[in-house]
Amino acid sequence: MNKSQTNEYLAAKVNTANSAQLHLMLIEGALRFLDQADKALVREEEVAANAALVRVMEIVEELLVGVRHSDDDINVKLAQLYQFVFTQVSLAYVNADRVVIDDARTILQYQRETWRQACELVGAEKPSKPAPAPKPAAVPTPHLNSAPIESGVSFEA
């Protein structure tokens, strides 16, 4: 598959994915870039590592923005997890530290597994009966006492 076909496939996949699948795709992308950064640090290619780490930070930032801002315990904890991952990746960027990359990777791997299970549950849920067709909206009656308007186009002056 050439690059344009790959891009078309990815665009189609993104356009047809539900929100859980999109979330999973972001996490998988972050893990892929973390692996690239880790390998670049092993090769002592700091520029390549930093470029990959910036991509991870951008993805984690999007994940963090996607967390619903409410006082629900799960939302608060999820936001804290993503903030921790962002901090660890930032430290890896500044210090070229592979240990903190492993910390971020561990959290994202757990998140990936959680979102895979969520995607399976969403895919397994089938509606028991089709949703009823929407009722047509009622046409408001004119507020003035006037004769009904005939439909059609008239070219008379």
Coordinates of C-alpha atoms in Angstrom, one line a residue:
M1 CA 0.0 0.0 0.0
N2 CA 1.4 3.4 -0.9
K3 CA 1.3 6.4 1.3
S4 CA -1.8 8.0 -0.3
Q5 CA -3.7 4.7 0.0
T6 CA -2.7 4.5 3.6
N7 CA -3.8 8.0 4.3
E8 CA -7.2 7.4 2.6
Y9 CA -7.7 4.2 4.6
L10 CA -6.9 6.1 7.9
A11 CA -9.2 8.9 6.9
A12 CA -12.0 6.5 6.3
K13 CA -11.3 4.7 9.5
V14 CA -11.4 7.9 11.5
N15 CA -14.6 9.2 9.7
T16 CA -16.5 5.9 10.5
A17 CA -15.2 5.4 14.1
N18 CA -17.4 6.0 17.1
S19 CA -16.0 8.1 20.0
A20 CA -14.6 5.0 21.9
Q21 CA -12.7 3.9 18.8
L22 CA -11.3 7.4 18.2
H23 CA -10.1 7.5 21.8
L24 CA -8.5 4.1 21.4
M25 CA -6.8 5.2 18.2
L26 CA -5.3 8.2 20.0
I27 CA -4.0 6.1 22.7
E28 CA -2.4 3.6 20.2
G29 CA -0.9 6.6 18.4
A30 CA 0.6 7.9 21.6
L31 CA 2.1 4.5 22.4
R32 CA 3.5 4.2 18.9
F33 CA 5.3 7.6 19.2
L34 CA 6.5 6.7 22.7
D35 CA 8.2 3.6 21.2
Q36 CA 9.7 5.7 18.5
A37 CA 11.1 8.1 21.1
D38 CA 12.4 5.3 23.2
K39 CA 14.2 3.7 20.3
A40 CA 15.6 7.1 19.3
L41 CA 17.0 7.7 22.8
V42 CA 18.7 4.3 22.7
R43 CA 20.4 5.3 19.4
E44 CA 21.2 8.7 21.0
E45 CA 19.2 10.6 18.4
E46 CA 17.8 13.3 20.6
V47 CA 16.2 15.3 17.8
A48 CA 14.2 12.4 16.6
A49 CA 13.2 11.4 20.2
N50 CA 12.1 15.0 20.9
A51 CA 10.0 15.1 17.8
A52 CA 8.2 11.9 18.8
L53 CA 7.8 13.1 22.4
V54 CA 6.1 16.3 21.1
R55 CA 3.7 14.2 19.2
V56 CA 2.9 12.2 22.3
M57 CA 2.3 15.4 24.3
E58 CA -0.1 16.7 21.6
I59 CA -2.0 13.4 21.7
V60 CA -2.2 13.3 25.5
E61 CA -3.3 17.0 25.5
E62 CA -6.2 16.0 23.2
L63 CA -7.1 13.1 25.4
L64 CA -7.1 15.5 28.4
V65 CA -9.2 18.0 26.6
G66 CA -11.7 15.2 25.8
V67 CA -12.3 14.4 29.5
R68 CA -15.7 15.8 30.6
H69 CA -15.2 18.5 33.1
S70 CA -17.3 17.5 36.0
D71 CA -17.0 16.5 39.6
D72 CA -17.5 12.8 38.9
D73 CA -14.8 10.8 40.5
I74 CA -14.0 8.9 37.4
N75 CA -13.5 12.0 35.3
V76 CA -11.3 13.6 37.9
K77 CA -9.1 10.5 38.1
L78 CA -8.9 10.1 34.4
A79 CA -7.8 13.7 34.0
Q80 CA -5.2 13.2 36.7
L81 CA -3.9 10.1 34.9
Y82 CA -3.5 12.0 31.6
Q83 CA -1.9 14.9 33.5
F84 CA 0.6 12.5 35.0
V85 CA 1.4 11.0 31.6
F86 CA 1.8 14.5 30.1
T87 CA 4.2 15.4 33.0
Q88 CA 6.2 12.2 32.5
V89 CA 6.5 12.8 28.7
S90 CA 7.6 16.4 29.4
L91 CA 10.3 15.2 31.8
A92 CA 11.5 12.7 29.2
Y93 CA 11.6 15.5 26.6
V94 CA 13.7 17.8 29.0
N95 CA 15.9 15.1 30.5
A96 CA 16.1 12.5 27.7
D97 CA 15.0 10.0 30.4
R98 CA 13.9 6.6 29.3
V99 CA 12.6 5.6 32.8
V100 CA 9.8 8.2 32.7
I101 CA 8.9 7.0 29.2
D102 CA 8.3 3.6 30.7
D103 CA 6.1 5.1 33.4
A104 CA 4.0 6.9 30.7
R105 CA 3.9 3.8 28.6
T106 CA 2.6 1.7 31.5
I107 CA -0.3 4.0 32.1
L108 CA -1.2 4.3 28.4
Q109 CA -1.0 0.5 28.0
Y110 CA -3.6 0.1 30.7
Q111 CA -5.7 2.8 29.1
R112 CA -5.4 1.0 25.7
E113 CA -6.7 -2.3 27.2
T114 CA -9.6 -0.5 29.0
W115 CA -10.6 1.3 25.8
R116 CA -10.3 -2.0 23.8
Q117 CA -12.8 -3.6 26.2
A118 CA -15.1 -0.5 25.9
C119 CA -15.0 -0.8 22.1
E120 CA -15.9 -4.5 22.3
L121 CA -18.8 -3.7 24.7
V122 CA -20.1 -0.9 22.4
G123 CA -19.8 -3.1 19.4
A124 CA -21.6 -6.0 21.2
E125 CA -24.6 -3.8 22.2
K126 CA -27.3 -4.0 19.6
P127 CA -30.6 -2.2 19.9
S128 CA -33.4 -4.6 20.7
K129 CA -35.8 -2.9 18.3
P130 CA -35.2 -0.1 15.8
A131 CA -35.8 3.4 16.9
P132 CA -39.1 4.8 15.9
A133 CA -39.2 7.1 12.9
P134 CA -39.3 10.8 13.9
K135 CA -42.7 12.4 13.7
P136 CA -43.0 15.1 11.1
A137 CA -43.0 18.6 12.6
A138 CA -46.3 20.3 12.8
V139 CA -46.6 23.3 10.4
P140 CA -47.5 26.4 12.4
T141 CA -50.7 28.1 11.5
P142 CA -50.5 31.7 10.4
H143 CA -51.3 34.1 13.2
L144 CA -53.3 36.4 10.9
N145 CA -56.8 35.5 9.8
S146 CA -56.0 35.3 6.1
A147 CA -57.0 33.0 3.3
P148 CA -54.9 29.9 2.8
I149 CA -52.0 30.3 0.4
E150 CA -52.2 28.1 -2.6
S151 CA -49.1 26.0 -3.3
G152 CA -47.3 26.3 -6.6
V153 CA -45.6 29.1 -8.4
S154 CA -47.5 31.9 -10.1
F155 CA -46.0 34.2 -12.7
E156 CA -48.9 36.6 -12.8
A157 CA -48.3 40.2 -12.0

